Short mmCIF file of C-alpha atoms in Angstrom, two decimals:
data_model
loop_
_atom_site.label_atom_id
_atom_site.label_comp_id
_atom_site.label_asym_id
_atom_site.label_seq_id
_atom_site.Cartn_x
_atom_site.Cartn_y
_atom_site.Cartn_z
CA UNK P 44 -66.20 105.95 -117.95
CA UNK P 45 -69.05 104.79 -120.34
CA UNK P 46 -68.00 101.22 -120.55
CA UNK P 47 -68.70 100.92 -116.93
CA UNK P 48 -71.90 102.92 -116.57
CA UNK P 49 -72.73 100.84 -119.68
CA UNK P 50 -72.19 97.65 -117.42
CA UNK P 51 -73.59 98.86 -114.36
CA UNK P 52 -76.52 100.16 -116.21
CA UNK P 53 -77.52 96.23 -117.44
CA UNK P 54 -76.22 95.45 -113.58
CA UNK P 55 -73.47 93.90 -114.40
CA UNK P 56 -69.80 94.00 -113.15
CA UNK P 57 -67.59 96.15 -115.60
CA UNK P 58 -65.03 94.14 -117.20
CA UNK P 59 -62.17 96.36 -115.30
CA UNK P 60 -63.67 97.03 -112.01
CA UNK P 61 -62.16 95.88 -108.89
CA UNK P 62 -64.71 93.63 -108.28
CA UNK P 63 -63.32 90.80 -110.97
CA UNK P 64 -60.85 89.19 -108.55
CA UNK P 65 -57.82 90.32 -111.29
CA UNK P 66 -56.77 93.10 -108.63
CA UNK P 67 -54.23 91.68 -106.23
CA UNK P 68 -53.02 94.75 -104.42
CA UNK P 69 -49.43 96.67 -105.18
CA UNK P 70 -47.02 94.64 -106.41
CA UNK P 71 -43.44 94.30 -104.24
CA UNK P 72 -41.30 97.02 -103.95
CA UNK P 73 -38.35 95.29 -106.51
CA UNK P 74 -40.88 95.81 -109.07
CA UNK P 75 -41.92 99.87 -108.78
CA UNK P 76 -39.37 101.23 -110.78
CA UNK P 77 -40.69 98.87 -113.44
CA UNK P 78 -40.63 100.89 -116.77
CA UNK P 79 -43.62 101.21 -119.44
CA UNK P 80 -41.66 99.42 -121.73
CA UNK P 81 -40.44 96.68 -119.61
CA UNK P 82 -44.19 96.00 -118.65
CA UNK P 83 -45.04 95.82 -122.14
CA UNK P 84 -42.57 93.41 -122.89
CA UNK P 85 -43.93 91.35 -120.08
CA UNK P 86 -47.93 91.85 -120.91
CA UNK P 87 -49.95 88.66 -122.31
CA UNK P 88 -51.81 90.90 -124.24
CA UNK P 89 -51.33 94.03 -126.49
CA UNK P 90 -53.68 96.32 -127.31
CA UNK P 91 -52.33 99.57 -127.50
CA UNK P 92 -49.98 101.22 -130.07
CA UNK P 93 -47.45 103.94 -128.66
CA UNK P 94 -46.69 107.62 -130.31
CA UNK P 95 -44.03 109.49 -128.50
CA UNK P 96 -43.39 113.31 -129.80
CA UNK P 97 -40.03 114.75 -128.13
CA UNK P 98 -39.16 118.06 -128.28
CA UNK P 99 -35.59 118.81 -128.13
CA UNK P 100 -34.83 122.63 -126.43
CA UNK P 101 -33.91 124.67 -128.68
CA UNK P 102 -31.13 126.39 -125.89
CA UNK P 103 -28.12 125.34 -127.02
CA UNK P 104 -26.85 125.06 -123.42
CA UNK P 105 -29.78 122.44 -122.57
CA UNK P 106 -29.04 120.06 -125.33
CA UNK P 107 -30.27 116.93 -123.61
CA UNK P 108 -33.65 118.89 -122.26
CA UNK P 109 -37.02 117.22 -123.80
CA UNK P 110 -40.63 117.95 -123.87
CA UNK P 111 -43.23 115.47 -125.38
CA UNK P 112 -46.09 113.20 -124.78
CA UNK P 113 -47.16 109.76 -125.70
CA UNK P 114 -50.18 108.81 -126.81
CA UNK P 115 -51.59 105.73 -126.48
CA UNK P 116 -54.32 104.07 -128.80
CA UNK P 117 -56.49 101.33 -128.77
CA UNK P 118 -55.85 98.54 -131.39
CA UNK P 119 -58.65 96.95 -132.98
CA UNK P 120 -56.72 93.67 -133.50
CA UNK P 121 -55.42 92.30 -129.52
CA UNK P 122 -52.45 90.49 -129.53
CA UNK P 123 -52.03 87.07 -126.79
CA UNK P 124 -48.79 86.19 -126.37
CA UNK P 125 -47.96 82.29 -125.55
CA UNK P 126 -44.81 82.71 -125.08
CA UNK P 127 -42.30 85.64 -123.07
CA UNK P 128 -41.11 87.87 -123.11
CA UNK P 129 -42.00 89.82 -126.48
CA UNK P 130 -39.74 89.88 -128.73
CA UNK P 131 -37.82 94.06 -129.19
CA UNK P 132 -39.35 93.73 -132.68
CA UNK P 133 -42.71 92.73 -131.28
CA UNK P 134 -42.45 95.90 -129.02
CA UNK P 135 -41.00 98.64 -131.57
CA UNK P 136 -43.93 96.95 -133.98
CA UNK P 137 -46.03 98.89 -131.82
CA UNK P 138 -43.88 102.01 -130.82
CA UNK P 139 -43.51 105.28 -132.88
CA UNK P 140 -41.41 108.47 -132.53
CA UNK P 141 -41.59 111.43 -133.73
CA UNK P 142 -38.46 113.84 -132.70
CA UNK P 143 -38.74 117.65 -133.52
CA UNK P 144 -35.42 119.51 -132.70
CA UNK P 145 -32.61 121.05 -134.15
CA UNK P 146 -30.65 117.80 -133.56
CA UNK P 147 -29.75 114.38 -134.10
CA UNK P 148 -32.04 112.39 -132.11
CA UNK P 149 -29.46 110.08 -129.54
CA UNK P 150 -31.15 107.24 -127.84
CA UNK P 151 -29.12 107.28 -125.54
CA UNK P 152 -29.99 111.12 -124.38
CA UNK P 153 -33.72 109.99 -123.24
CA UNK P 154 -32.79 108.78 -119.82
CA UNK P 155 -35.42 105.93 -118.54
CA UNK P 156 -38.40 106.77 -120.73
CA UNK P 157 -37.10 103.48 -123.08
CA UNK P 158 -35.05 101.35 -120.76
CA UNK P 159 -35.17 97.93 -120.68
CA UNK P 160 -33.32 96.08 -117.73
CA UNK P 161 -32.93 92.13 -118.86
CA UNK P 162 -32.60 90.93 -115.31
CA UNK P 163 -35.55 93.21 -114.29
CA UNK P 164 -37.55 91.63 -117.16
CA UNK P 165 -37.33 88.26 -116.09
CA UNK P 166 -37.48 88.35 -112.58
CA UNK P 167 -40.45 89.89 -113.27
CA UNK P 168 -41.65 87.07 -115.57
CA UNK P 169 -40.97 84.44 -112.88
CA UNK P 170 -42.73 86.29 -110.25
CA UNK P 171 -45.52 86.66 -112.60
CA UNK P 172 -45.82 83.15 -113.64
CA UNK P 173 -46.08 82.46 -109.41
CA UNK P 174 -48.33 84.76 -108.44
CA UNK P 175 -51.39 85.40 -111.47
CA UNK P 176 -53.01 82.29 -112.71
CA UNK P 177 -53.08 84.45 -116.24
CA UNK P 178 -48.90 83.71 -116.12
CA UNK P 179 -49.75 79.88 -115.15
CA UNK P 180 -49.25 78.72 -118.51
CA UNK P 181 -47.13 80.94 -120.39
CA UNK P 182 -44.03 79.70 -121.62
CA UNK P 183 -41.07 81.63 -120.59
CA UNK P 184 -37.92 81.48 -123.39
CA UNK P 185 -34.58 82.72 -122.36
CA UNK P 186 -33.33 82.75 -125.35
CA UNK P 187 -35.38 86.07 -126.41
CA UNK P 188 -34.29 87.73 -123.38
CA UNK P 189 -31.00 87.54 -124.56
CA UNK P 190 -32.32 89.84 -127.16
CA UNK P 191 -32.44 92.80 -124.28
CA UNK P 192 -29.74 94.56 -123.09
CA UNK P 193 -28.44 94.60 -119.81
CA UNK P 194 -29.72 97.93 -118.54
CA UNK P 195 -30.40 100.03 -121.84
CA UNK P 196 -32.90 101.28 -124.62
CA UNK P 197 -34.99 99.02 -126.44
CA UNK P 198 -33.20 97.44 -129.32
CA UNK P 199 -33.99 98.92 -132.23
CA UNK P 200 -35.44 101.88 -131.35
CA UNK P 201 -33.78 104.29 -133.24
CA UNK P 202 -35.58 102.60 -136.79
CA UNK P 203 -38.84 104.06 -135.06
CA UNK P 204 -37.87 107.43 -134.97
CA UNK P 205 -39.19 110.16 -137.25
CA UNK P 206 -37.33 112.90 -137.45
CA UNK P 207 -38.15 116.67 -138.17
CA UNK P 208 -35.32 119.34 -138.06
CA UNK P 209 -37.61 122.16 -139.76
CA UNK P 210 -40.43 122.90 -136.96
CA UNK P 211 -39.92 125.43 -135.01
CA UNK P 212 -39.72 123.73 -131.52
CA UNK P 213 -41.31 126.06 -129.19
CA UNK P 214 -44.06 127.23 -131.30
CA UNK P 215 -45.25 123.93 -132.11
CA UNK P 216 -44.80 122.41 -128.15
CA UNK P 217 -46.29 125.79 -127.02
CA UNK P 218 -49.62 125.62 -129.46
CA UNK P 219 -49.87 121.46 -128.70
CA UNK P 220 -50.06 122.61 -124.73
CA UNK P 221 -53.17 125.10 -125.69
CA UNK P 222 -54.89 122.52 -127.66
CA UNK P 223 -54.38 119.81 -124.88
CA UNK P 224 -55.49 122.29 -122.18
CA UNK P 225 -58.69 123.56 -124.45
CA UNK P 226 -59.50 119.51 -124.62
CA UNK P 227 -59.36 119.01 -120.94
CA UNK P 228 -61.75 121.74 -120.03
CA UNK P 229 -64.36 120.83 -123.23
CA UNK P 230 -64.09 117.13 -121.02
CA UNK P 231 -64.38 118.53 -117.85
CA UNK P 232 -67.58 120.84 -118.84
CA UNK P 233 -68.94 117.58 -120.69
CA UNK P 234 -68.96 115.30 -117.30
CA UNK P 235 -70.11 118.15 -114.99
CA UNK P 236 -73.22 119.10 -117.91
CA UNK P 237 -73.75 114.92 -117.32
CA UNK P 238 -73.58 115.56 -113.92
CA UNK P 239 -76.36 118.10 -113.43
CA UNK P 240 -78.53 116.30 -116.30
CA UNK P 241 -78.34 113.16 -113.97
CA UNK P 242 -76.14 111.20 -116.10
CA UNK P 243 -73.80 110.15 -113.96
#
């Protein structure tokens, strides 16, 4: 990427190489089913903002069937947390939704992509707080856990949603996928024109 051939240019280590000693190899097994969110909630710092479009099908037989992406985007402003977890309104403070289908949008229809397991979260803090000197000092409050449900979506996630009944939903998923896939290969052709030019 260019902020590491910027680094390595002025021979210096990039800031997210390997290299840095912050790599510590896969993390346990208990902890791969981890969910975005749930990581989030356990992150020191935030810098990204989340914006989820979902598709609903618009087959009446597939009610529950979604398409989407999520975007994420850099923040100028980085958040350090002291204390954690976040708080749910820390979180949804940086989540967005925008739902385009015929109907209601039911948080409870999107499966893992916004679960939050309390137990999950905080054996995760712990192990955290043992194993990466960045955890060494954080203070971990139980009493905003308590905030989380047991094995659910975020709290208040349905205040984040946007929704839009009028699109049609095929059309619009359909001419997103073109404009994603002509952005990929204008990428692609950039690095391989860098590539012959001796760039990179």
């Amino acid at each position: 990427c260019a902020e590491c051939f910027a680094a390595l240019s002025k021979k210096k280590v990039p800031r997210l190489a390997l290299a840095n000693g912050l790599y510590h190899g896969e993390l346990p097994e208990y902890f791969r089913d981890l969910t975005w969110v749930e990581e989030k909630i356990c992150a020191i710092y935030s810098t990204t903002a989340h914006v989820a479009r979902l598709f609903q099908s618009s087959d009446p037989a597939q009610p529950r069937v979604f398409h989407g992406n999520v975007c994420a985007h850099e923040m100028n402003v980085v958040s350090m947390a002291s204390v954690l977890p976040r708080t749910p309104a820390d979180i949804n403070g940086l989540l967005s939704i925008v739902f385009v289908g015929p109907g209601r949008f039911k948080p409870d229809q999107l499966g893992p992509m916004f679960r939050v397991r309390k137990n999950k979260i905080w054996v995760f803090l712990v192990w955290l707080k043992h194993h990466n000197r960045l955890y060494s000092d954080i203070c971990i409050e139980r009493e905003i856990l308590e905030l989380y449900p047991t094995d659910d979506v975020i709290p208040g996630l349905s205040e984040r949603v946007i929704e839009n009944h009028e699109l049609n939903v095929k059309r619009v998923f359909e001419e997103e996928q073109l404009d994603f896939k002509s952005i990929l290969q204008s990428f692609w052709q950039m690095v391989f024109t860098k590539m012959m030019m001796g760039l990179l």
